[in-house]
Coordinates of C-alpha atoms and ligand atoms in Angstrom, one line a residue:
E204 CA 15.1 7.0 -24.8
D205 CA 12.7 9.4 -26.5
A206 CA 10.7 7.1 -28.8
I207 CA 7.4 6.7 -30.5
R208 CA 5.8 3.6 -31.8
V209 CA 5.0 3.4 -35.5
G210 CA 1.4 2.7 -34.8
D211 CA 1.1 5.7 -32.5
M212 CA 2.8 7.9 -35.0
A213 CA 0.4 6.8 -37.7
H214 CA -2.5 7.5 -35.5
Q215 CA -1.3 11.0 -34.6
M216 CA -0.6 12.0 -38.2
G217 CA -3.8 10.4 -39.4
V218 CA -2.1 8.1 -41.9
K219 CA -2.0 4.3 -42.2
A220 CA 0.8 2.5 -40.5
P221 CA 1.9 0.6 -43.7
E222 CA 2.5 4.0 -45.3
I223 CA 5.0 4.8 -42.5
I224 CA 6.5 1.4 -42.8
R225 CA 7.0 2.0 -46.5
V226 CA 8.8 5.3 -45.9
L227 CA 11.0 3.6 -43.4
M228 CA 11.8 0.9 -45.9
G229 CA 12.9 3.6 -48.3
L230 CA 15.3 4.7 -45.5
G231 CA 16.6 1.2 -45.2
V232 CA 14.8 0.5 -41.9
L233 CA 12.7 -2.6 -41.6
A234 CA 10.0 -1.8 -39.1
T235 CA 6.7 -3.3 -37.7
I236 CA 3.7 -1.4 -36.4
N237 CA 4.9 -2.0 -32.8
Q238 CA 8.4 -0.8 -33.4
S239 CA 9.7 2.2 -31.5
L240 CA 11.4 4.9 -33.6
D241 CA 14.0 7.2 -32.1
I242 CA 13.3 10.9 -32.3
E243 CA 15.6 11.5 -35.3
T244 CA 14.1 8.7 -37.5
A245 CA 10.6 9.9 -36.5
G246 CA 11.6 13.4 -37.5
V247 CA 12.6 12.2 -41.0
V248 CA 9.4 10.2 -41.4
A249 CA 7.3 13.1 -40.2
T250 CA 8.7 15.5 -42.8
E251 CA 7.7 13.0 -45.5
F252 CA 4.1 13.6 -44.4
G253 CA 4.5 17.3 -43.9
Y254 CA 4.7 17.1 -40.1
E255 CA 7.2 18.1 -37.6
V256 CA 8.1 16.1 -34.5
E257 CA 7.8 17.9 -31.2
K258 CA 9.3 16.5 -28.1
V259 CA 6.8 16.9 -25.2
G260 CA 7.5 13.9 -23.1
F261 CA 5.0 11.9 -21.2
S262 CA 3.8 13.2 -17.9
E263 CA 1.4 11.0 -16.0
E264 CA 0.5 14.0 -13.8
T265 CA -1.6 15.3 -16.6
F266 CA -3.7 12.2 -16.2
L267 CA -3.8 11.9 -12.4
I268 CA -6.3 13.8 -10.4
P269 CA -4.3 16.0 -8.0
S270 CA -4.9 15.2 -4.3
E271 CA -4.4 18.7 -2.9
T272 CA -7.8 20.1 -4.0
D273 CA -9.8 19.3 -0.9
K274 CA -11.7 22.1 0.8
P275 CA -11.9 21.9 4.6
E276 CA -15.6 21.2 4.4
D277 CA -14.9 18.2 2.2
M278 CA -12.9 16.5 4.9
K279 CA -14.9 14.0 6.9
P280 CA -13.7 12.1 10.0
R281 CA -12.3 8.6 9.2
P282 CA -11.3 5.7 11.4
P283 CA -7.7 5.3 12.5
V284 CA -5.5 2.8 10.8
V285 CA -3.6 0.8 13.5
T286 CA -0.6 -1.5 12.8
I287 CA 0.1 -4.2 15.2
M288 CA 3.8 -4.8 15.7
G289 CA 6.0 -6.8 18.0
H290 CA 8.4 -9.7 18.5
V291 CA 7.7 -13.1 17.0
D292 CA 5.1 -15.1 19.1
H293 CA 4.4 -12.2 21.4
G294 CA 0.7 -12.6 20.4
K295 CA 0.0 -10.1 17.6
T296 CA -2.3 -12.3 15.7
S297 CA -4.0 -13.7 18.8
L298 CA -4.6 -10.1 20.0
L299 CA -6.2 -9.2 16.7
D300 CA -8.3 -12.4 16.7
A301 CA -9.5 -11.6 20.2
I302 CA -10.4 -8.0 19.2
R303 CA -12.1 -9.2 16.0
S304 CA -14.2 -11.8 17.8
S305 CA -15.5 -9.0 20.1
D306 CA -16.6 -7.1 17.0
V307 CA -20.3 -6.4 17.3
T308 CA -20.8 -6.6 13.6
A309 CA -19.0 -9.8 12.9
G310 CA -21.6 -12.4 12.4
E311 CA -21.7 -15.9 13.7
A312 CA -20.3 -17.4 10.5
G313 CA -18.0 -14.4 10.2
G314 CA -15.2 -15.1 12.6
I315 CA -11.9 -15.3 10.8
T316 CA -13.3 -16.2 7.4
Q317 CA -10.4 -15.0 5.3
H318 CA -7.0 -13.6 6.0
I319 CA -6.6 -10.4 4.2
G320 CA -4.2 -8.9 6.7
A321 CA -6.4 -5.9 7.3
Y322 CA -9.5 -5.7 9.4
H323 CA -12.2 -3.2 10.1
V324 CA -13.6 -3.5 13.6
Q325 CA -16.7 -1.7 14.9
T326 CA -16.4 -1.1 18.7
A327 CA -18.9 0.5 21.0
R328 CA -16.8 3.6 20.9
G329 CA -16.0 3.8 17.2
E330 CA -14.4 2.1 14.2
V331 CA -10.8 1.0 14.0
V332 CA -8.9 -0.5 11.1
F333 CA -6.1 -2.9 12.0
L334 CA -3.2 -4.1 10.0
D335 CA -1.5 -7.4 10.7
T336 CA 1.4 -7.6 8.3
P337 CA 3.7 -10.5 9.0
G338 CA 7.3 -9.4 9.1
H339 CA 6.2 -5.7 8.8
E340 CA 7.1 -6.0 5.1
A341 CA 4.4 -3.8 3.8
F342 CA 5.0 -1.3 6.5
T343 CA 8.7 -1.1 5.7
A344 CA 8.1 -1.0 2.0
M345 CA 5.6 1.8 2.3
R346 CA 7.8 3.8 4.6
A347 CA 10.7 3.4 2.2
R348 CA 8.5 5.0 -0.4
G349 CA 7.5 7.8 1.9
A350 CA 3.9 6.6 2.2
K351 CA 2.2 6.9 5.5
V352 CA -0.6 4.4 5.9
T353 CA -0.5 3.9 9.7
D354 CA -1.8 6.4 12.2
I355 CA -1.0 4.5 15.3
V356 CA 1.3 1.5 16.1
V357 CA 0.3 -1.0 18.8
L358 CA 3.5 -2.5 20.2
V359 CA 2.8 -6.0 21.6
V360 CA 5.2 -7.1 24.2
A361 CA 4.8 -10.5 26.0
A362 CA 4.8 -9.9 29.7
D363 CA 6.8 -13.1 30.3
D364 CA 9.4 -12.4 27.7
G365 CA 10.0 -8.6 27.7
V366 CA 11.7 -6.5 25.1
M367 CA 13.3 -8.5 22.2
E368 CA 15.0 -7.7 19.0
Q369 CA 11.9 -7.2 16.9
T370 CA 10.4 -5.1 19.7
R371 CA 13.3 -2.7 19.2
E372 CA 12.8 -2.8 15.4
A373 CA 9.2 -2.0 15.8
I374 CA 10.0 1.0 18.0
N375 CA 12.5 2.2 15.4
H376 CA 10.0 1.8 12.6
S377 CA 7.3 3.9 14.4
K378 CA 9.8 6.5 15.5
A379 CA 11.2 6.9 12.0
A380 CA 7.7 7.2 10.6
G381 CA 6.7 9.6 13.3
V382 CA 3.7 7.5 14.3
P383 CA 2.4 7.5 17.9
L384 CA 2.8 4.2 19.7
V385 CA 0.6 2.4 22.3
V386 CA 2.1 -0.4 24.3
A387 CA 0.1 -3.6 24.8
V388 CA 1.7 -5.8 27.4
N389 CA 0.3 -9.2 26.5
K390 CA 0.1 -12.6 28.1
M391 CA -0.7 -11.1 31.5
D392 CA -2.4 -14.4 32.4
K393 CA 0.9 -16.3 32.3
E394 CA 2.8 -17.6 35.3
G395 CA 6.0 -15.6 34.6
A396 CA 4.2 -12.4 33.6
N397 CA 6.3 -9.4 34.8
P398 CA 4.8 -6.2 33.5
D399 CA 7.2 -4.1 35.6
R400 CA 10.2 -5.5 33.8
V401 CA 8.6 -4.7 30.5
K402 CA 8.0 -1.1 31.6
R403 CA 11.6 -0.8 32.9
E404 CA 13.0 -2.1 29.7
L405 CA 10.8 0.1 27.5
S406 CA 11.6 3.1 29.7
E407 CA 15.2 2.6 29.0
L408 CA 14.3 3.0 25.3
G409 CA 12.5 6.3 26.0
M410 CA 9.0 5.0 26.5
M411 CA 8.3 5.8 30.1
P412 CA 4.7 4.8 31.0
E413 CA 2.3 7.6 32.0
E414 CA 1.9 6.0 35.5
W415 CA 5.6 6.6 36.0
G416 CA 5.4 10.2 34.8
G417 CA 6.2 9.4 31.2
E418 CA 4.1 10.0 28.1
T419 CA 3.7 6.5 26.7
I420 CA 0.3 4.8 27.0
Y421 CA 0.3 1.2 28.2
A422 CA -2.5 -1.4 28.2
Y423 CA -2.3 -4.7 30.0
V424 CA -4.0 -7.5 28.1
S425 CA -4.4 -11.2 27.7
A426 CA -5.3 -12.2 24.2
K427 CA -5.9 -15.7 25.4
Q428 CA -8.4 -14.8 28.2
R429 CA -9.7 -11.8 26.3
Q430 CA -8.9 -9.5 29.1
G431 CA -8.1 -5.8 28.9
L432 CA -9.2 -5.5 25.3
D433 CA -11.8 -2.8 25.9
E434 CA -9.2 -0.7 27.7
L435 CA -6.7 -1.2 24.8
L436 CA -9.4 -0.2 22.3
E437 CA -10.3 2.8 24.4
M438 CA -6.7 4.0 24.5
I439 CA -6.3 3.5 20.7
L440 CA -9.5 5.6 20.1
L441 CA -8.3 8.3 22.6
Q442 CA -5.0 8.5 20.7
A443 CA -7.0 8.7 17.4
E444 CA -9.2 11.5 18.7
V445 CA -6.1 13.6 19.3
L446 CA -5.0 13.1 15.7
E447 CA -8.3 14.3 14.3
L448 CA -8.1 12.0 11.3
K449 CA -10.0 13.2 8.2
A450 CA -10.3 12.4 4.6
N451 CA -12.3 13.5 1.6
P452 CA -14.6 10.6 0.6
D453 CA -16.1 12.4 -2.5
K454 CA -13.4 11.9 -5.0
P455 CA -11.7 9.1 -7.0
A456 CA -10.0 6.7 -4.6
R457 CA -6.3 6.5 -3.7
G458 CA -4.6 4.2 -1.4
H459 CA -1.8 1.6 -0.9
I460 CA -1.5 -2.1 -1.4
V461 CA -0.8 -3.9 1.9
E462 CA -0.8 -7.4 0.6
A463 CA -1.0 -9.0 -2.8
K464 CA -1.3 -12.6 -4.0
L465 CA -2.0 -14.7 -7.1
D466 CA -5.1 -16.8 -6.9
K467 CA -5.6 -19.7 -9.3
G468 CA -9.2 -18.9 -10.1
R469 CA -9.4 -15.1 -9.5
G470 CA -6.0 -13.9 -10.8
S471 CA -4.0 -11.2 -9.2
L472 CA -5.6 -9.9 -5.9
G473 CA -4.5 -6.9 -4.0
T474 CA -5.5 -5.9 -0.5
L475 CA -6.0 -2.1 -0.7
L476 CA -6.1 0.3 2.1
I477 CA -8.0 3.4 0.8
S478 CA -6.5 6.6 2.1
E479 CA -9.0 9.0 0.4
G480 CA -11.9 9.0 -1.9
T481 CA -14.4 6.2 -2.6
L482 CA -13.6 3.2 -4.7
R483 CA -16.4 1.7 -6.8
Q484 CA -16.8 -1.4 -8.8
G485 CA -15.8 -0.7 -12.4
D486 CA -13.3 2.0 -11.5
A487 CA -10.1 2.0 -13.6
F488 CA -6.8 2.4 -11.7
V489 CA -3.0 2.4 -11.9
C490 CA -1.1 0.6 -9.2
G491 CA 2.7 0.6 -9.2
L492 CA 3.6 -1.0 -12.5
Q493 CA 0.2 -2.5 -13.0
W494 CA -3.2 -1.2 -14.1
G495 CA -6.7 -2.6 -13.9
K496 CA -10.4 -2.2 -13.5
V497 CA -12.2 -3.1 -10.3
R498 CA -14.0 -6.3 -11.4
A499 CA -15.0 -7.2 -7.9
M500 CA -14.2 -6.1 -4.4
F501 CA -14.6 -7.8 -1.0
N502 CA -14.5 -6.5 2.6
D503 CA -12.4 -8.1 5.4
Q504 CA -15.1 -10.7 5.9
G505 CA -15.0 -11.9 2.4
K506 CA -18.3 -10.2 1.5
K507 CA -18.7 -8.7 -1.9
I508 CA -19.2 -5.0 -1.8
K509 CA -19.9 -2.3 -4.4
K510 CA -18.0 0.6 -2.9
A511 CA -15.6 1.5 -0.1
G512 CA -14.4 4.8 1.5
P513 CA -11.4 6.2 3.4
A514 CA -9.5 3.9 5.7
M515 CA -11.4 0.8 4.5
P516 CA -9.4 -2.3 3.6
V517 CA -10.7 -4.1 0.5
E518 CA -9.6 -7.0 -1.6
V519 CA -9.6 -5.9 -5.2
Q520 CA -9.9 -8.2 -8.2
G521 CA -9.1 -7.0 -11.6
F522 CA -5.4 -6.3 -11.7
D523 CA -3.6 -6.7 -15.0
G524 CA -0.6 -8.2 -13.1
L525 CA 0.5 -8.8 -9.6
P526 CA 1.0 -5.5 -7.6
E527 CA 3.5 -5.3 -4.7
A528 CA 3.0 -4.4 -1.1
G529 CA 3.5 -0.7 -0.7
D530 CA 2.4 0.2 -4.2
E531 CA 0.4 3.3 -4.5
F532 CA -3.1 2.8 -6.0
V533 CA -4.7 5.6 -7.9
C534 CA -8.0 5.7 -9.8
V535 CA -8.0 7.3 -13.2
A536 CA -10.5 8.4 -15.8
D537 CA -10.7 5.1 -17.8
E538 CA -8.9 2.0 -18.7
K539 CA -7.1 3.5 -21.6
V540 CA -5.5 6.1 -19.4
A541 CA -4.7 3.4 -16.8
R542 CA -3.0 1.3 -19.4
R543 CA -1.1 4.2 -20.9
I544 CA 0.4 5.2 -17.5
A545 CA 1.3 1.6 -16.6
D546 CA 2.9 1.0 -20.0
E547 CA 5.0 4.1 -19.5
R548 CA 6.0 3.0 -16.0
Q549 CA 6.9 -0.5 -17.2
M550 CA 8.9 0.9 -20.1
K551 CA 10.9 3.2 -17.7
Q552 CA 11.4 0.3 -15.3
R553 CA 12.8 -1.9 -18.2
E554 CA 15.1 0.9 -19.2
R555 CA 16.4 1.2 -15.6
E556 CA 16.9 -2.6 -15.4
L557 CA 18.7 -2.6 -18.8
A558 CA 20.9 0.3 -17.7
K559 CA 21.8 -1.7 -14.5
E560 CA 22.5 -4.9 -16.5
S561 CA 24.7 -3.2 -19.0
K562 CA 26.6 -1.6 -16.2
V563 CA 27.1 -4.9 -14.5
T564 CA 28.3 -6.5 -17.7
L565 CA 30.8 -3.7 -18.4
E566 CA 32.1 -3.8 -14.8
S567 CA 32.6 -7.6 -14.9
F568 CA 34.2 -7.2 -18.3
L569 CA 36.6 -4.6 -16.9
K570 CA 37.4 -6.8 -14.0
S571 CA 38.0 -9.9 -16.0
K572 CA 40.5 -8.2 -18.1
Ligands
GTP692 P1 4.1 -14.2 14.7 O1 3.0 -13.7 13.8 O2 4.7 -15.5 14.4 O3 5.2 -13.1 14.9 O4 3.5 -14.4 16.2 P2 2.3 -13.5 16.9 O5 3.0 -12.4 17.5 O6 1.2 -13.2 15.9 O7 1.9 -14.5 18.0 P3 0.6 -15.4 18.1 O8 -0.6 -14.7 18.2 O9 0.7 -16.4 16.9 O10 0.8 -16.2 19.4 C1 2.0 -16.9 19.7 C2 1.7 -17.9 20.8 O11 1.4 -17.2 22.0 C3 0.5 -18.8 20.5 O12 0.7 -20.1 21.0 C4 -0.6 -18.1 21.4 O13 -1.6 -19.1 21.8 C5 0.2 -17.6 22.6 N1 -0.5 -16.5 23.2 C6 -0.9 -15.3 22.6 N2 -1.5 -14.5 23.4 C7 -1.4 -15.1 24.6 C8 -1.9 -14.7 25.9 O14 -2.5 -13.6 26.2 N3 -1.7 -15.6 26.9 C9 -1.1 -16.8 26.7 N4 -0.9 -17.6 27.7 N5 -0.7 -17.2 25.5 C10 -0.8 -16.3 24.5
MG693 MG1 1.1 -13.5 13.8

């Protein structure tokens, strides 16, 4: 598994690759410039040129900028990131649409121009960033990797339907992630609306409303009639104040991919939620197994922007390949470093897959005997 490419070795020793290939031929090894040599072979070749092979291993940490270097005075307040969760059809998207349409900065033509699954909303009391991730895939993926992108969960429960399977799932998600939860009882306008039943059912799950002496904040809304939205936003912002959310904007950006897609014309696109630092056009980055350079970036209204700071959702163009929801995104010094790290990660990934495959083959062989 320790290996060095003929080309890299030539470069490090300051000789031409064909010279190495010739030495290898003398050893009975037919090699190309892209061939990887194991450490023993590389050792033999190196001695021919008066060098010694030293095993140092590749550590991407040496290339990544550590994130623990923030001084308290570098930390600036940032908007909360709020994930909307709840059972199918309970009105998550409707609620977000209603909140967005009350956004004071959203222009006439703005509206819902583009679905990037993450929205920045400017309210009278402050900014909020909302995530609407269908099926909570990104949320689950990120949690599985120990990444925390959400500060607050808004649990949407339809007043006429009550607690359902995915309501319970959402509660478990937020509990496991240790994220505070605000309940939005939606569809209050409906004939069969029964908020007391919702409160009872949720109380049984440990979420007793404040008005009943519990600690859970409830808001009563109608996405359809756009009622109760201000109260809901106020409760979200109150909850956010308690959390005292801060991030350092004056450093290379880091964040997570909440959504990714392949666009015919624009290639691989990733919706990035920046956790710290400022992302600028032209920045080189590593993201999961991919690398790239920010060719262009767009805000949640599809507007081209040049830079974005903490808690901002942006659509990034310039990925070498398609990233995955949950992937960590880190800016690095330049494209060369970015590619190097991604190459290394891809190689390790291939090794893992091969190891898995050979194991499967062996197992099936043993079984078939
Ligand atoms: P999924 O993304 O499929 O899980 O659904 P969702 O939770 O995003 O629900 P969505 O916003 O798509 O709404 C589902 C249905 O409920 C739609 O037909 C909405 O028009 C309706 N609806 C949403 N909010 C309200 C509300 O406040 N009142 C009434 N009467 N209907 C609503
Ligand atoms: Mg929806």
